[in-house]
mmCIF file of C-alpha atoms and ligand atoms in Angstrom:
data_model
loop_
_atom_site.group_PDB
_atom_site.id
_atom_site.type_symbol
_atom_site.label_atom_id
_atom_site.label_comp_id
_atom_site.label_asym_id
_atom_site.label_seq_id
_atom_site.Cartn_x
_atom_site.Cartn_y
_atom_site.Cartn_z
ATOM 1 C CA MET A 36 -15.728 9.356 -19.476
ATOM 2 C CA ARG A 37 -13.099 6.042 -18.550
ATOM 3 C CA GLU A 38 -15.033 5.836 -14.315
ATOM 4 C CA ILE A 39 -13.896 3.775 -11.359
ATOM 5 C CA VAL A 40 -15.854 4.573 -8.523
ATOM 6 C CA ILE A 41 -13.624 3.423 -6.039
ATOM 7 C CA GLY A 42 -13.671 2.551 -1.994
ATOM 8 C CA ALA A 43 -11.158 3.561 0.170
ATOM 9 C CA ALA A 44 -11.461 1.120 2.847
ATOM 10 C CA GLN A 45 -9.447 2.016 5.925
ATOM 11 C CA MET A 46 -9.559 -0.351 8.554
ATOM 12 C CA GLY A 47 -8.981 0.433 12.410
ATOM 13 C CA PRO A 48 -6.878 -1.581 14.685
ATOM 14 C CA ILE A 49 -6.414 -5.707 14.281
ATOM 15 C CA GLN A 50 -4.995 -6.325 17.873
ATOM 16 C CA LYS A 51 -2.909 -9.589 18.310
ATOM 17 C CA ALA A 52 -5.061 -11.672 19.722
ATOM 18 C CA ASP A 53 -7.874 -11.063 16.732
ATOM 19 C CA PRO A 54 -8.616 -14.189 14.383
ATOM 20 C CA ARG A 55 -8.164 -13.948 10.653
ATOM 21 C CA GLU A 56 -11.731 -15.009 10.127
ATOM 22 C CA ALA A 57 -13.027 -11.815 12.840
ATOM 23 C CA VAL A 58 -10.861 -9.206 10.362
ATOM 24 C CA VAL A 59 -12.358 -11.017 6.820
ATOM 25 C CA ALA A 60 -16.113 -10.282 9.077
ATOM 26 C CA ARG A 61 -15.065 -6.816 8.988
ATOM 27 C CA MET A 62 -13.151 -6.881 5.458
ATOM 28 C CA LEU A 63 -17.185 -8.231 4.220
ATOM 29 C CA ALA A 64 -19.016 -5.132 6.575
ATOM 30 C CA LEU A 65 -16.988 -2.810 3.578
ATOM 31 C CA LEU A 66 -17.471 -4.701 0.835
ATOM 32 C CA GLU A 67 -21.083 -4.500 1.452
ATOM 33 C CA GLU A 68 -21.123 -0.707 1.765
ATOM 34 C CA ALA A 69 -18.875 -0.318 -1.776
ATOM 35 C CA ALA A 70 -20.956 -2.803 -3.025
ATOM 36 C CA LYS A 71 -24.379 -0.703 -2.532
ATOM 37 C CA ALA A 72 -22.459 2.286 -2.743
ATOM 38 C CA GLY A 73 -22.463 1.644 -6.271
ATOM 39 C CA CYS A 74 -17.717 0.547 -6.360
ATOM 40 C CA THR A 75 -16.437 -1.689 -8.507
ATOM 41 C CA LEU A 76 -13.049 -1.625 -6.658
ATOM 42 C CA VAL A 77 -12.615 -1.262 -3.449
ATOM 43 C CA VAL A 78 -8.833 -1.199 -1.907
ATOM 44 C CA TYR A 79 -7.495 -2.272 2.262
ATOM 45 C CA PRO A 80 -4.558 -1.827 3.721
ATOM 46 C CA GLU A 81 -0.885 -2.939 4.241
ATOM 47 C CA LEU A 82 -1.043 -6.003 5.972
ATOM 48 C CA CYS A 83 -4.781 -6.129 6.827
ATOM 49 C CA LEU A 84 -5.260 -9.979 8.286
ATOM 50 C CA THR A 85 -3.019 -9.330 11.063
ATOM 51 C CA THR A 86 -2.162 -7.049 13.353
ATOM 52 C CA PHE A 87 0.956 -5.319 12.211
ATOM 53 C CA PHE A 88 3.588 -7.943 13.711
ATOM 54 C CA PRO A 89 6.822 -6.168 12.741
ATOM 55 C CA ARG A 90 6.463 -4.745 15.928
ATOM 56 C CA TRP A 91 7.287 -7.638 17.557
ATOM 57 C CA TYR A 92 10.753 -9.224 17.810
ATOM 58 C CA HIS A 93 11.444 -12.956 18.021
ATOM 59 C CA GLU A 94 14.071 -13.980 18.449
ATOM 60 C CA ASP A 95 14.083 -17.235 15.874
ATOM 61 C CA ARG A 96 11.438 -15.802 13.123
ATOM 62 C CA ALA A 97 10.168 -18.980 12.271
ATOM 63 C CA GLU A 98 8.252 -17.683 14.978
ATOM 64 C CA ALA A 99 6.681 -14.999 12.819
ATOM 65 C CA ASP A 100 5.746 -17.767 9.819
ATOM 66 C CA HIS A 101 2.117 -18.108 11.447
ATOM 67 C CA TRP A 102 1.319 -14.584 10.220
ATOM 68 C CA PHE A 103 1.962 -15.068 6.878
ATOM 69 C CA GLU A 104 -0.426 -16.955 4.841
ATOM 70 C CA ALA A 105 0.732 -19.874 1.948
ATOM 71 C CA SER A 106 -1.887 -19.227 0.073
ATOM 72 C CA MET A 107 -4.306 -16.904 -1.009
ATOM 73 C CA PRO A 108 -7.506 -16.949 -1.031
ATOM 74 C CA ASN A 109 -6.934 -19.353 1.651
ATOM 75 C CA ASP A 110 -10.018 -21.097 4.142
ATOM 76 C CA ALA A 111 -9.720 -17.621 5.712
ATOM 77 C CA THR A 112 -10.030 -15.076 2.403
ATOM 78 C CA ARG A 113 -12.004 -17.299 0.542
ATOM 79 C CA PRO A 114 -15.331 -15.648 1.836
ATOM 80 C CA LEU A 115 -14.127 -12.639 0.682
ATOM 81 C CA PHE A 116 -13.512 -13.189 -2.723
ATOM 82 C CA ASP A 117 -17.091 -15.378 -3.015
ATOM 83 C CA ARG A 118 -19.090 -12.480 -2.276
ATOM 84 C CA ALA A 119 -16.662 -10.174 -4.544
ATOM 85 C CA ARG A 120 -17.456 -12.173 -7.199
ATOM 86 C CA ASP A 121 -21.278 -12.019 -6.506
ATOM 87 C CA LEU A 122 -21.260 -8.337 -6.253
ATOM 88 C CA GLY A 123 -18.598 -7.716 -9.186
ATOM 89 C CA VAL A 124 -16.528 -6.657 -7.034
ATOM 90 C CA ALA A 125 -12.537 -5.796 -8.018
ATOM 91 C CA PHE A 126 -10.636 -5.751 -4.663
ATOM 92 C CA SER A 127 -7.023 -5.015 -3.268
ATOM 93 C CA LEU A 128 -5.370 -6.158 -0.373
ATOM 94 C CA GLY A 129 -2.277 -6.651 1.500
ATOM 95 C CA TYR A 130 -1.188 -9.602 3.745
ATOM 96 C CA ALA A 131 2.782 -11.217 4.876
ATOM 97 C CA GLU A 132 3.133 -13.412 2.195
ATOM 98 C CA LEU A 133 5.193 -17.179 2.593
ATOM 99 C CA THR A 134 5.861 -19.359 -0.604
ATOM 100 C CA PRO A 135 6.064 -22.339 -1.495
ATOM 101 C CA GLU A 136 9.519 -22.216 -1.528
ATOM 102 C CA GLY A 137 10.217 -20.762 2.084
ATOM 103 C CA ARG A 138 10.318 -17.046 0.665
ATOM 104 C CA HIS A 139 9.050 -14.450 3.053
ATOM 105 C CA PHE A 140 7.108 -10.687 0.959
ATOM 106 C CA ASN A 141 4.964 -7.803 2.205
ATOM 107 C CA THR A 142 2.521 -8.365 -1.089
ATOM 108 C CA GLN A 143 -0.757 -7.063 -2.041
ATOM 109 C CA ILE A 144 -3.045 -8.317 -4.476
ATOM 110 C CA LEU A 145 -4.934 -6.934 -7.564
ATOM 111 C CA THR A 146 -8.513 -8.999 -8.355
ATOM 112 C CA ASP A 147 -10.726 -8.546 -11.797
ATOM 113 C CA ARG A 148 -14.291 -8.051 -10.976
ATOM 114 C CA GLU A 149 -14.719 -11.885 -11.145
ATOM 115 C CA ALA A 150 -12.496 -12.167 -8.264
ATOM 116 C CA ARG A 151 -9.600 -13.831 -10.495
ATOM 117 C CA ILE A 152 -5.927 -12.750 -9.134
ATOM 118 C CA ILE A 153 -4.774 -10.696 -11.640
ATOM 119 C CA GLY A 154 -2.273 -8.757 -10.667
ATOM 120 C CA LYS A 155 0.983 -9.306 -7.519
ATOM 121 C CA TYR A 156 3.383 -6.430 -5.891
ATOM 122 C CA ARG A 157 5.586 -7.344 -3.478
ATOM 123 C CA LYS A 158 6.989 -4.229 -1.395
ATOM 124 C CA VAL A 159 10.365 -2.884 -2.630
ATOM 125 C CA HIS A 160 11.342 -0.131 0.130
ATOM 126 C CA LEU A 161 11.352 -2.280 3.559
ATOM 127 C CA PRO A 162 11.257 0.392 6.373
ATOM 128 C CA GLY A 163 12.984 -0.447 9.270
ATOM 129 C CA HIS A 164 15.593 -3.120 10.584
ATOM 130 C CA VAL A 165 17.015 -6.251 11.073
ATOM 131 C CA GLU A 166 17.970 -6.540 15.506
ATOM 132 C CA TRP A 167 15.744 -5.526 18.480
ATOM 133 C CA ASP A 168 16.990 -2.161 18.613
ATOM 134 C CA PRO A 169 16.808 -0.460 22.101
ATOM 135 C CA ASP A 170 17.306 2.706 21.443
ATOM 136 C CA ARG A 171 13.357 2.901 19.662
ATOM 137 C CA THR A 172 10.641 3.600 21.463
ATOM 138 C CA HIS A 173 8.919 0.419 19.395
ATOM 139 C CA GLN A 174 10.582 -1.560 16.894
ATOM 140 C CA HIS A 175 9.582 -2.180 13.353
ATOM 141 C CA LEU A 176 11.732 -5.032 12.442
ATOM 142 C CA GLU A 177 9.935 -5.534 8.384
ATOM 143 C CA LYS A 178 13.634 -6.161 7.648
ATOM 144 C CA ARG A 179 13.758 -8.816 9.387
ATOM 145 C CA TYR A 180 10.838 -10.678 8.201
ATOM 146 C CA PHE A 181 10.174 -9.727 5.111
ATOM 147 C CA GLU A 182 12.750 -9.835 1.960
ATOM 148 C CA PRO A 183 12.521 -6.723 -0.673
ATOM 149 C CA GLY A 184 10.564 -7.391 -3.607
ATOM 150 C CA ASP A 185 11.423 -8.660 -5.952
ATOM 151 C CA LEU A 186 8.564 -8.017 -8.809
ATOM 152 C CA GLY A 187 9.336 -3.890 -9.765
ATOM 153 C CA PHE A 188 6.610 -2.408 -10.072
ATOM 154 C CA PRO A 189 4.721 -3.123 -13.030
ATOM 155 C CA VAL A 190 1.060 -2.608 -14.434
ATOM 156 C CA TRP A 191 -2.095 -3.921 -15.147
ATOM 157 C CA ARG A 192 -4.881 -3.298 -17.780
ATOM 158 C CA SER A 193 -8.380 -3.707 -15.643
ATOM 159 C CA GLN A 194 -11.910 -2.070 -15.704
ATOM 160 C CA ASN A 195 -10.265 0.088 -18.902
ATOM 161 C CA ALA A 196 -7.750 1.619 -16.933
ATOM 162 C CA VAL A 197 -4.298 1.068 -16.548
ATOM 163 C CA MET A 198 -2.957 -0.157 -13.001
ATOM 164 C CA GLY A 199 -0.661 -0.496 -10.186
ATOM 165 C CA MET A 200 0.641 -0.763 -7.136
ATOM 166 C CA CYS A 201 2.784 0.000 -4.056
ATOM 167 C CA ILE A 202 3.318 -0.731 -0.173
ATOM 168 C CA CYS A 203 2.981 1.993 2.585
ATOM 169 C CA ASN A 204 7.145 3.291 3.181
ATOM 170 C CA ASP A 205 7.032 2.922 -1.233
ATOM 171 C CA ARG A 206 4.522 5.914 -0.933
ATOM 172 C CA ARG A 207 7.805 8.153 0.399
ATOM 173 C CA TRP A 208 9.670 7.305 -2.805
ATOM 174 C CA PRO A 209 8.987 9.705 -6.526
ATOM 175 C CA GLU A 210 10.723 6.514 -8.145
ATOM 176 C CA VAL A 211 7.425 4.269 -7.524
ATOM 177 C CA TYR A 212 5.148 6.329 -8.863
ATOM 178 C CA ARG A 213 7.658 7.118 -12.498
ATOM 179 C CA VAL A 214 9.034 3.704 -13.230
ATOM 180 C CA MET A 215 4.836 3.221 -12.998
ATOM 181 C CA GLY A 216 3.607 6.472 -14.625
ATOM 182 C CA LEU A 217 6.674 5.351 -17.540
ATOM 183 C CA GLN A 218 4.169 2.342 -18.263
ATOM 184 C CA GLY A 219 0.881 5.370 -18.395
ATOM 185 C CA VAL A 220 -0.577 4.130 -15.353
ATOM 186 C CA GLU A 221 -3.303 6.204 -14.311
ATOM 187 C CA LEU A 222 -4.502 4.578 -10.481
ATOM 188 C CA VAL A 223 -1.326 3.796 -8.195
ATOM 189 C CA MET A 224 -3.092 1.701 -5.170
ATOM 190 C CA LEU A 225 -1.260 0.890 -1.887
ATOM 191 C CA GLY A 226 -1.880 0.431 1.212
ATOM 192 C CA TYR A 227 -0.054 1.716 4.851
ATOM 193 C CA ASN A 228 0.731 0.526 8.553
ATOM 194 C CA THR A 229 2.251 4.236 9.949
ATOM 195 C CA PRO A 230 3.035 4.583 13.480
ATOM 196 C CA THR A 231 1.618 8.250 14.746
ATOM 197 C CA VAL A 232 5.028 9.279 16.016
ATOM 198 C CA ASN A 233 8.588 8.034 14.684
ATOM 199 C CA SER A 234 10.629 5.483 16.328
ATOM 200 C CA GLN A 235 13.107 8.140 16.698
ATOM 201 C CA SER A 236 12.341 11.088 16.919
ATOM 202 C CA GLY A 237 9.908 11.769 19.689
ATOM 203 C CA ASP A 238 9.200 15.511 17.913
ATOM 204 C CA GLU A 239 7.605 14.073 14.699
ATOM 205 C CA GLY A 240 4.069 13.609 15.828
ATOM 206 C CA LEU A 241 0.692 13.120 14.141
ATOM 207 C CA GLU A 242 0.991 16.632 12.433
ATOM 208 C CA LYS A 243 3.468 16.459 10.572
ATOM 209 C CA ARG A 244 3.186 12.259 9.659
ATOM 210 C CA LEU A 245 -0.393 13.207 7.994
ATOM 211 C CA TYR A 246 1.619 16.049 5.787
ATOM 212 C CA HIS A 247 4.179 13.731 5.280
ATOM 213 C CA SER A 248 1.971 11.166 3.975
ATOM 214 C CA ASP A 249 -0.159 13.140 1.632
ATOM 215 C CA LEU A 250 2.925 15.164 0.882
ATOM 216 C CA GLY A 251 4.448 11.933 -0.928
ATOM 217 C CA MET A 252 0.921 10.554 -2.248
ATOM 218 C CA CYS A 253 -0.260 14.002 -4.117
ATOM 219 C CA ALA A 254 3.709 14.508 -5.576
ATOM 220 C CA GLY A 255 3.482 10.992 -6.994
ATOM 221 C CA ALA A 256 -0.358 11.420 -8.323
ATOM 222 C CA TYR A 257 0.451 14.630 -10.004
ATOM 223 C CA GLN A 258 3.582 14.553 -11.543
ATOM 224 C CA ASN A 259 2.839 11.111 -13.283
ATOM 225 C CA SER A 260 -0.844 12.715 -13.629
ATOM 226 C CA THR A 261 -2.572 9.282 -12.335
ATOM 227 C CA TRP A 262 -5.117 8.607 -9.497
ATOM 228 C CA VAL A 263 -3.761 7.623 -6.678
ATOM 229 C CA VAL A 264 -5.593 5.275 -3.766
ATOM 230 C CA GLY A 265 -3.568 5.624 0.018
ATOM 231 C CA VAL A 266 -6.048 3.261 2.675
ATOM 232 C CA ALA A 267 -3.831 3.294 6.490
ATOM 233 C CA LYS A 268 -4.807 0.283 9.059
ATOM 234 C CA ALA A 269 -4.665 3.235 11.756
ATOM 235 C CA GLY A 270 -5.875 2.722 15.620
ATOM 236 C CA ASN A 271 -4.603 1.478 18.457
ATOM 237 C CA GLU A 272 -3.401 -1.873 18.482
ATOM 238 C CA ASP A 273 -1.982 -3.564 21.273
ATOM 239 C CA GLY A 274 -0.644 -0.020 22.947
ATOM 240 C CA HIS A 275 0.046 0.099 19.225
ATOM 241 C CA PRO A 276 -0.770 3.618 17.679
ATOM 242 C CA LEU A 277 -1.479 3.547 14.281
ATOM 243 C CA MET A 278 -2.243 6.958 12.345
ATOM 244 C CA GLY A 279 -5.156 6.939 9.311
ATOM 245 C CA GLY A 280 -5.481 9.554 7.064
ATOM 246 C CA SER A 281 -6.233 7.924 4.339
ATOM 247 C CA ILE A 282 -6.756 9.205 0.911
ATOM 248 C CA ILE A 283 -7.852 9.327 -2.613
ATOM 249 C CA VAL A 284 -6.300 11.528 -5.066
ATOM 250 C CA ASP A 285 -6.752 12.906 -8.430
ATOM 251 C CA PRO A 286 -4.362 13.054 -11.467
ATOM 252 C CA ASP A 287 -4.092 16.953 -10.394
ATOM 253 C CA GLY A 288 -2.856 16.037 -7.464
ATOM 254 C CA MET A 289 -5.634 17.688 -5.226
ATOM 255 C CA VAL A 290 -6.782 15.631 -1.753
ATOM 256 C CA VAL A 291 -11.068 14.619 -3.150
ATOM 257 C CA ALA A 292 -12.088 12.400 -0.274
ATOM 258 C CA ARG A 293 -10.575 12.041 3.579
ATOM 259 C CA ALA A 294 -10.954 9.912 6.845
ATOM 260 C CA THR A 295 -11.946 11.725 9.589
ATOM 261 C CA SER A 296 -11.739 8.536 11.909
ATOM 262 C CA GLU A 297 -9.544 5.849 12.646
ATOM 263 C CA ASP A 298 -11.192 2.986 12.215
ATOM 264 C CA ASP A 299 -13.281 1.114 9.836
ATOM 265 C CA GLU A 300 -14.673 3.519 6.948
ATOM 266 C CA LEU A 301 -14.885 3.847 3.180
ATOM 267 C CA LEU A 302 -14.303 6.375 1.781
ATOM 268 C CA VAL A 303 -16.257 6.568 -1.948
ATOM 269 C CA HIS A 304 -14.966 8.263 -5.394
ATOM 270 C CA ALA A 305 -16.883 8.321 -8.818
ATOM 271 C CA CYS A 306 -12.255 8.401 -9.778
ATOM 272 C CA ASP A 307 -13.025 9.516 -13.843
ATOM 273 C CA MET A 308 -9.331 7.705 -15.487
ATOM 274 C CA ASP A 309 -9.782 10.390 -18.478
ATOM 275 C CA LYS A 310 -8.782 13.330 -15.427
ATOM 276 C CA CYS A 311 -5.002 11.425 -16.492
ATOM 277 C CA THR A 312 -5.187 12.731 -19.993
ATOM 278 C CA PHE A 313 -4.370 16.386 -19.653
ATOM 279 C CA GLY A 314 -1.042 15.935 -17.232
ATOM 280 C CA LYS A 315 0.044 13.447 -19.362
ATOM 281 C CA THR A 316 -0.430 15.159 -22.856
ATOM 282 C CA THR A 317 0.757 18.444 -20.855
ATOM 283 C CA ILE A 318 3.677 19.626 -18.755
ATOM 284 C CA PHE A 319 3.925 15.643 -17.833
ATOM 285 C CA ASP A 320 3.846 14.579 -21.436
ATOM 286 C CA PHE A 321 7.345 12.255 -20.723
ATOM 287 C CA ALA A 322 7.983 11.784 -24.288
ATOM 288 C CA ARG A 323 8.573 15.928 -25.454
ATOM 289 C CA HIS A 324 9.747 17.088 -21.755
ATOM 290 C CA ARG A 325 11.448 14.285 -20.261
ATOM 291 C CA ARG A 326 15.950 14.460 -20.636
ATOM 292 C CA ILE A 327 16.695 11.083 -20.029
ATOM 293 C CA GLU A 328 21.063 12.159 -20.565
ATOM 294 C CA HIS A 329 20.501 13.177 -17.709
ATOM 295 C CA TYR A 330 19.059 10.878 -14.679
ATOM 296 C CA GLY A 331 21.911 8.713 -15.072
ATOM 297 C CA LEU A 332 23.296 8.850 -11.302
ATOM 298 C CA ILE A 333 19.318 7.466 -10.453
ATOM 299 C CA CYS A 334 19.601 4.020 -11.325
ATOM 300 C CA SER A 335 23.764 3.730 -11.233
ATOM 301 C CA GLN A 336 24.061 5.062 -7.610
ATOM 302 C CA THR A 337 22.329 4.443 -4.169
ATOM 303 C CA GLY A 338 23.608 6.954 -1.591
ATOM 304 C CA ALA A 339 24.221 10.092 -1.646
ATOM 305 C CA VAL A 340 27.888 11.115 -2.461
ATOM 306 C CA PRO A 341 28.245 14.592 -1.712
ATOM 307 C CA PRO A 342 31.719 16.376 -3.208
ATOM 308 C CA PRO A 343 35.049 16.135 -1.452
HETATM 309 N N1 CDV B 203 4.594 0.142 7.286
HETATM 310 C C1 CDV B 203 5.326 1.335 6.835
HETATM 311 O O1 CDV B 203 6.565 0.727 6.021
HETATM 312 N N2 CDV B 203 5.079 2.069 7.741
HETATM 313 C C2 CDV B 203 6.569 3.351 7.462
HETATM 314 C C3 CDV B 203 7.163 3.644 8.875
HETATM 315 C C4 CDV B 203 7.737 2.354 9.350
HETATM 316 C C5 CDV B 203 7.687 4.803 8.833
HETATM 317 C C6 CDV B 203 5.815 4.213 6.394
HETATM 318 O O2 CDV B 203 6.870 4.677 6.237
HETATM 319 O O3 CDV B 203 5.005 4.540 6.907
#
């Protein structure tokens, strides 16, 4: 058995005015709880150090730079790295990354149990729009503030398992899981900020949003025989509701733990990485069953082209 006790550290809302130090104090409380429960890995949400700022429009993009981290760790997050090292708990967290060259990414990192950063992922599928959109109930300006990730979907070996990451909207795209599946992934970690309602469709409410969130993660887990840990930032941020629904999914695509609140809440599950073997050697034994001669369109064409 290759068991990793994993904590999915859902976070409640972060208001615009909340300083990073206060947020990190909440993350530390979740870390302590996780360590007491025997976790050796904790997964935090997307952009977990600040409010979900892409809902706020700045005509001058540079005005949004104060939501970004120019280094990691930094003064605000160092207490988390220090305490995680003391406790021997690895973690994964999402933040807005400003590179020394002035590039902007929606980023997630993974540490080992000594709090050394061993993996970095930059969000590939950026939802939303670039300019102010008067037809939406709320703005979603990720395409304005970030550029698409440039690191692909790498995986890392840690704690005797093969681990990968993706971020929020990525969880809806089967290509994401399959590219990691082709590298033998056994655990996909992701964080998300998903508004409770669709800004372009008033009748798509919470129930459907939660269902679609589950659907993508459960399918990705099953079709690649991997664990998936999806962690929300939830609740009401300055009048803007985000859904909860954090889940841990096993390699059969079954939800084994689910958040019940829209607050800081820790889910814990002992995930046996050996459970990935059955699917990977039977129905989803890629080497035996995949037919790449028929998949060319996936990599040669972006949009759908129906017949004339
Ligand atoms: N942060 C996100 O990527 N949110 C999207 C919303 C806009 C649909 C998501 O896929 O959850």
